[in-house]
PDB file of C-alpha atoms and ligand atoms in Angstrom:
ATOM      1  CA  MET A 114      -4.413  17.191  -2.388  1.00 96.00           C
ATOM      2  CA  LYS A 115      -3.403  14.922   0.472  1.00 97.00           C
ATOM      3  CA  VAL A 116      -2.684  11.237  -0.184  1.00 98.00           C
ATOM      4  CA  LEU A 117      -2.066   8.564   2.431  1.00 98.00           C
ATOM      5  CA  VAL A 118       0.392   5.788   1.559  1.00 98.00           C
ATOM      6  CA  LEU A 119      -0.356   3.005   4.051  1.00 98.00           C
ATOM      7  CA  ASN A 120       1.850  -0.019   4.585  1.00 98.00           C
ATOM      8  CA  GLY A 121       1.020  -3.105   6.590  1.00 98.00           C
ATOM      9  CA  PRO A 122       3.035  -5.681   8.508  1.00 98.00           C
ATOM     10  CA  ASN A 123       6.732  -6.315   7.907  1.00 97.00           C
ATOM     11  CA  LEU A 124       7.044  -3.536   5.345  1.00 98.00           C
ATOM     12  CA  GLY A 125       9.020  -1.445   7.829  1.00 97.00           C
ATOM     13  CA  ARG A 126      11.778  -4.023   7.327  1.00 96.00           C
ATOM     14  CA  LEU A 127      12.182  -3.345   3.618  1.00 97.00           C
ATOM     15  CA  GLY A 128      15.840  -3.384   2.631  1.00 94.00           C
ATOM     16  CA  SER A 129      16.754  -6.211   4.998  1.00 94.00           C
ATOM     17  CA  ARG A 130      13.633  -8.338   4.520  1.00 93.00           C
ATOM     18  CA  GLU A 131      14.061 -11.079   1.870  1.00 93.00           C
ATOM     19  CA  PRO A 132      15.859  -8.719  -0.560  1.00 93.00           C
ATOM     20  CA  VAL A 133      15.699 -11.275  -3.395  1.00 92.00           C
ATOM     21  CA  ILE A 134      11.896 -10.890  -3.296  1.00 93.00           C
ATOM     22  CA  TYR A 135      11.428  -7.295  -2.127  1.00 95.00           C
ATOM     23  CA  GLY A 136      14.623  -5.593  -3.354  1.00 92.00           C
ATOM     24  CA  SER A 137      17.215  -3.593  -1.460  1.00 93.00           C
ATOM     25  CA  THR A 138      15.364  -0.284  -1.134  1.00 96.00           C
ATOM     26  CA  THR A 139      14.933   0.442   2.562  1.00 97.00           C
ATOM     27  CA  TYR A 140      11.652   1.588   4.101  1.00 98.00           C
ATOM     28  CA  ALA A 141      13.218   5.019   4.727  1.00 98.00           C
ATOM     29  CA  GLN A 142      14.126   5.218   1.038  1.00 97.00           C
ATOM     30  CA  LEU A 143      10.593   4.185   0.084  1.00 98.00           C
ATOM     31  CA  VAL A 144       9.224   7.037   2.206  1.00 98.00           C
ATOM     32  CA  GLU A 145      11.626   9.460   0.491  1.00 98.00           C
ATOM     33  CA  LEU A 146      10.692   8.120  -2.965  1.00 98.00           C
ATOM     34  CA  CYS A 147       6.970   8.655  -2.277  1.00 98.00           C
ATOM     35  CA  GLN A 148       7.554  12.149  -0.923  1.00 97.00           C
ATOM     36  CA  GLU A 149       9.710  13.044  -3.920  1.00 98.00           C
ATOM     37  CA  THR A 150       6.974  11.903  -6.305  1.00 98.00           C
ATOM     38  CA  GLY A 151       4.478  13.854  -4.220  1.00 98.00           C
ATOM     39  CA  ARG A 152       6.563  17.050  -4.477  1.00 97.00           C
ATOM     40  CA  GLU A 153       6.814  16.612  -8.247  1.00 97.00           C
ATOM     41  CA  LEU A 154       3.056  16.120  -8.567  1.00 96.00           C
ATOM     42  CA  GLY A 155       2.015  18.760  -6.030  1.00 96.00           C
ATOM     43  CA  LEU A 156       0.566  16.152  -3.672  1.00 97.00           C
ATOM     44  CA  GLU A 157       0.888  16.186   0.091  1.00 97.00           C
ATOM     45  CA  VAL A 158       2.021  12.597   0.599  1.00 98.00           C
ATOM     46  CA  GLU A 159       2.046  11.032   4.048  1.00 98.00           C
ATOM     47  CA  VAL A 160       3.623   7.571   4.329  1.00 98.00           C
ATOM     48  CA  ARG A 161       2.848   5.319   7.286  1.00 98.00           C
ATOM     49  CA  GLN A 162       3.596   1.724   8.290  1.00 98.00           C
ATOM     50  CA  THR A 163       2.194  -0.449  11.030  1.00 98.00           C
ATOM     51  CA  ASP A 164       2.406  -4.035  12.233  1.00 98.00           C
ATOM     52  CA  HIS A 165      -0.882  -3.578  14.152  1.00 98.00           C
ATOM     53  CA  GLU A 166      -4.143  -4.243  12.365  1.00 98.00           C
ATOM     54  CA  GLY A 167      -6.203  -1.967  14.615  1.00 98.00           C
ATOM     55  CA  GLU A 168      -3.908   0.951  13.821  1.00 98.00           C
ATOM     56  CA  MET A 169      -4.343   0.313  10.103  1.00 98.00           C
ATOM     57  CA  LEU A 170      -8.133   0.227  10.553  1.00 98.00           C
ATOM     58  CA  GLY A 171      -7.953   3.607  12.322  1.00 98.00           C
ATOM     59  CA  TRP A 172      -5.928   5.111   9.462  1.00 98.00           C
ATOM     60  CA  LEU A 173      -8.439   3.813   6.913  1.00 98.00           C
ATOM     61  CA  HIS A 174     -11.313   5.269   8.965  1.00 98.00           C
ATOM     62  CA  GLU A 175      -9.428   8.595   9.025  1.00 98.00           C
ATOM     63  CA  ALA A 176      -9.090   8.440   5.215  1.00 98.00           C
ATOM     64  CA  ALA A 177     -12.791   7.600   4.887  1.00 98.00           C
ATOM     65  CA  ASP A 178     -13.820  10.522   7.122  1.00 98.00           C
ATOM     66  CA  SER A 179     -11.560  13.005   5.313  1.00 96.00           C
ATOM     67  CA  THR A 180     -12.166  11.724   1.732  1.00 96.00           C
ATOM     68  CA  THR A 181      -8.430  11.168   1.315  1.00 98.00           C
ATOM     69  CA  PRO A 182      -7.167   8.891  -1.498  1.00 98.00           C
ATOM     70  CA  VAL A 183      -5.082   5.951  -0.323  1.00 98.00           C
ATOM     71  CA  VAL A 184      -2.242   3.900  -1.772  1.00 98.00           C
ATOM     72  CA  LEU A 185      -2.372   0.665   0.208  1.00 98.00           C
ATOM     73  CA  ASN A 186       0.109  -2.166   0.557  1.00 98.00           C
ATOM     74  CA  ALA A 187      -1.618  -4.234   3.216  1.00 98.00           C
ATOM     75  CA  GLY A 188       1.139  -6.883   3.170  1.00 98.00           C
ATOM     76  CA  ALA A 189      -0.064 -10.254   4.428  1.00 98.00           C
ATOM     77  CA  TRP A 190      -3.405  -8.760   5.599  1.00 98.00           C
ATOM     78  CA  THR A 191      -4.244  -8.537   1.879  1.00 98.00           C
ATOM     79  CA  HIS A 192      -4.741 -12.273   1.823  1.00 98.00           C
ATOM     80  CA  TYR A 193      -6.866 -12.832   4.913  1.00 98.00           C
ATOM     81  CA  SER A 194      -8.133  -9.678   6.611  1.00 98.00           C
ATOM     82  CA  ILE A 195     -11.788  -9.005   5.957  1.00 98.00           C
ATOM     83  CA  ALA A 196     -11.523  -6.261   8.606  1.00 98.00           C
ATOM     84  CA  VAL A 197      -8.954  -4.332   6.522  1.00 98.00           C
ATOM     85  CA  ARG A 198     -11.115  -4.817   3.432  1.00 98.00           C
ATOM     86  CA  ASP A 199     -14.250  -3.621   5.268  1.00 98.00           C
ATOM     87  CA  ALA A 200     -12.388  -0.504   6.464  1.00 98.00           C
ATOM     88  CA  ALA A 201     -10.995   0.141   2.965  1.00 98.00           C
ATOM     89  CA  ALA A 202     -14.486  -0.299   1.499  1.00 98.00           C
ATOM     90  CA  GLN A 203     -15.632   2.782   3.455  1.00 98.00           C
ATOM     91  CA  LEU A 204     -13.374   5.108   1.444  1.00 97.00           C
ATOM     92  CA  THR A 205     -15.124   7.454  -0.945  1.00 96.00           C
ATOM     93  CA  ALA A 206     -11.882   8.625  -2.588  1.00 97.00           C
ATOM     94  CA  PRO A 207      -9.996   6.073  -4.729  1.00 97.00           C
ATOM     95  CA  LEU A 208      -7.736   3.396  -3.278  1.00 98.00           C
ATOM     96  CA  VAL A 209      -4.863   1.885  -5.269  1.00 98.00           C
ATOM     97  CA  GLU A 210      -3.561  -1.499  -4.088  1.00 98.00           C
ATOM     98  CA  VAL A 211       0.200  -1.990  -4.443  1.00 98.00           C
ATOM     99  CA  HIS A 212       2.406  -5.042  -3.986  1.00 98.00           C
ATOM    100  CA  ILE A 213       6.150  -4.858  -4.467  1.00 98.00           C
ATOM    101  CA  SER A 214       6.479  -8.505  -5.487  1.00 97.00           C
ATOM    102  CA  ASN A 215       4.474 -10.281  -8.160  1.00 98.00           C
ATOM    103  CA  VAL A 216       2.170 -12.139  -5.795  1.00 98.00           C
ATOM    104  CA  HIS A 217       0.818 -14.222  -8.696  1.00 97.00           C
ATOM    105  CA  GLN A 218       4.230 -15.802  -9.274  1.00 97.00           C
ATOM    106  CA  ARG A 219       4.444 -16.781  -5.617  1.00 96.00           C
ATOM    107  CA  GLU A 220       2.674 -19.185  -3.246  1.00 97.00           C
ATOM    108  CA  GLU A 221      -0.968 -19.949  -3.947  1.00 97.00           C
ATOM    109  CA  PHE A 222      -2.071 -18.277  -0.686  1.00 97.00           C
ATOM    110  CA  ARG A 223      -0.851 -14.931  -2.080  1.00 98.00           C
ATOM    111  CA  HIS A 224      -2.948 -15.167  -5.233  1.00 98.00           C
ATOM    112  CA  HIS A 225      -6.167 -13.986  -3.604  1.00 98.00           C
ATOM    113  CA  SER A 226      -6.585 -10.433  -2.351  1.00 98.00           C
ATOM    114  CA  PHE A 227      -9.509  -9.315  -0.189  1.00 98.00           C
ATOM    115  CA  ILE A 228      -8.658  -5.730  -1.210  1.00 98.00           C
ATOM    116  CA  SER A 229      -8.661  -5.937  -5.022  1.00 98.00           C
ATOM    117  CA  ALA A 230     -12.448  -6.023  -5.439  1.00 97.00           C
ATOM    118  CA  ILE A 231     -12.834  -2.646  -3.722  1.00 97.00           C
ATOM    119  CA  ALA A 232      -9.676  -1.035  -5.185  1.00 98.00           C
ATOM    120  CA  ALA A 233      -9.722   1.333  -8.161  1.00 98.00           C
ATOM    121  CA  GLY A 234      -6.752  -0.639  -9.475  1.00 98.00           C
ATOM    122  CA  VAL A 235      -3.916  -2.934  -8.516  1.00 98.00           C
ATOM    123  CA  ILE A 236      -0.173  -2.691  -9.222  1.00 98.00           C
ATOM    124  CA  VAL A 237       1.865  -5.821  -8.517  1.00 98.00           C
ATOM    125  CA  GLY A 238       5.399  -6.963  -9.209  1.00 98.00           C
ATOM    126  CA  LEU A 239       6.974  -3.671 -10.270  1.00 97.00           C
ATOM    127  CA  GLY A 240       8.981  -3.256  -7.085  1.00 97.00           C
ATOM    128  CA  VAL A 241       8.839   0.035  -5.185  1.00 98.00           C
ATOM    129  CA  ASP A 242       8.165   1.788  -8.522  1.00 98.00           C
ATOM    130  CA  GLY A 243       4.582   0.599  -7.995  1.00 98.00           C
ATOM    131  CA  TYR A 244       4.133   3.316  -5.352  1.00 98.00           C
ATOM    132  CA  ASP A 245       5.381   5.997  -7.756  1.00 98.00           C
ATOM    133  CA  LEU A 246       2.994   4.765 -10.461  1.00 98.00           C
ATOM    134  CA  ALA A 247       0.081   4.620  -8.013  1.00 98.00           C
ATOM    135  CA  LEU A 248       0.703   8.219  -6.888  1.00 98.00           C
ATOM    136  CA  ARG A 249       0.814   9.375 -10.529  1.00 98.00           C
ATOM    137  CA  TRP A 250      -2.551   7.716 -11.162  1.00 98.00           C
ATOM    138  CA  VAL A 251      -4.017   9.313  -8.018  1.00 98.00           C
ATOM    139  CA  ALA A 252      -2.727  12.760  -9.031  1.00 97.00           C
ATOM    140  CA  LYS A 253      -4.398  12.408 -12.423  1.00 97.00           C
ATOM    141  CA  ASN A 254      -7.653  10.789 -11.378  1.00 96.00           C
ATOM    142  CA  ALA A 255      -8.568  11.717  -7.804  1.00 90.00           C
ATOM    143  CA  GLY A 256      -9.667  14.958  -6.205  1.00 77.00           C
TER     144      GLY A 256
HETATM  145  C1  LIG B 112       3.485  -7.849  -0.339  1.00 77.55           C
HETATM  146  C2  LIG B 112       3.072  -9.275  -0.749  1.00 77.55           C
HETATM  147  C3  LIG B 112       2.413 -10.001   0.400  1.00 77.55           C
HETATM  148  O1  LIG B 112       2.064 -11.315  -0.001  1.00 77.55           O
HETATM  149  C4  LIG B 112       3.348 -10.099   1.587  1.00 77.55           C
HETATM  150  O2  LIG B 112       2.695 -10.703   2.676  1.00 77.55           O
HETATM  151  C5  LIG B 112       3.926  -8.768   1.962  1.00 77.55           C
HETATM  152  C6  LIG B 112       4.351  -7.871   0.917  1.00 77.55           C
HETATM  153  C7  LIG B 112       4.284  -7.130  -1.444  1.00 77.55           C
HETATM  154  O3  LIG B 112       4.411  -5.917  -1.362  1.00 77.55           O
HETATM  155  O4  LIG B 112       4.797  -7.782  -2.366  1.00 77.55           O
HETATM  156  O5  LIG B 112       4.115  -8.482   3.146  1.00 77.55           O
HETATM  157  O6  LIG B 112       2.309  -7.089  -0.081  1.00 77.55           O
END
């Protein structure tokens, strides 16, 4: 089964971006971690990142059209993009929302997610391990 791991704005800068909050794992290492988990679980994992909302919408439409499960870290779009939510809502396969940091321990504006209501589940605050856990759930419950 194919799974798309989609990352929104600024996540390509993991490793150098606010390491106290997001840890020292680089984006390249995150990609490797997801692919390693995928190999172990027999999933075909494709990891993508974009700083452009329209590109993210296109990827979500692609997942909707191909009934592909999605692990989504929409970054800041989580907190204000109804367009990303509306695209994610079109998925028929499950979507797992992931955040590296514990958004609930942070600024108030990070406490609300437009994605959570249409996600199968949400993993926050467990660092990049959240992606590994999300893929394990998808392997067990999707497809
Ligand atoms: C994030 C949390 C968001 O609030 C923030 O805008 C991000 C990353 C996380 O993974 O912890 O870009 O989604």
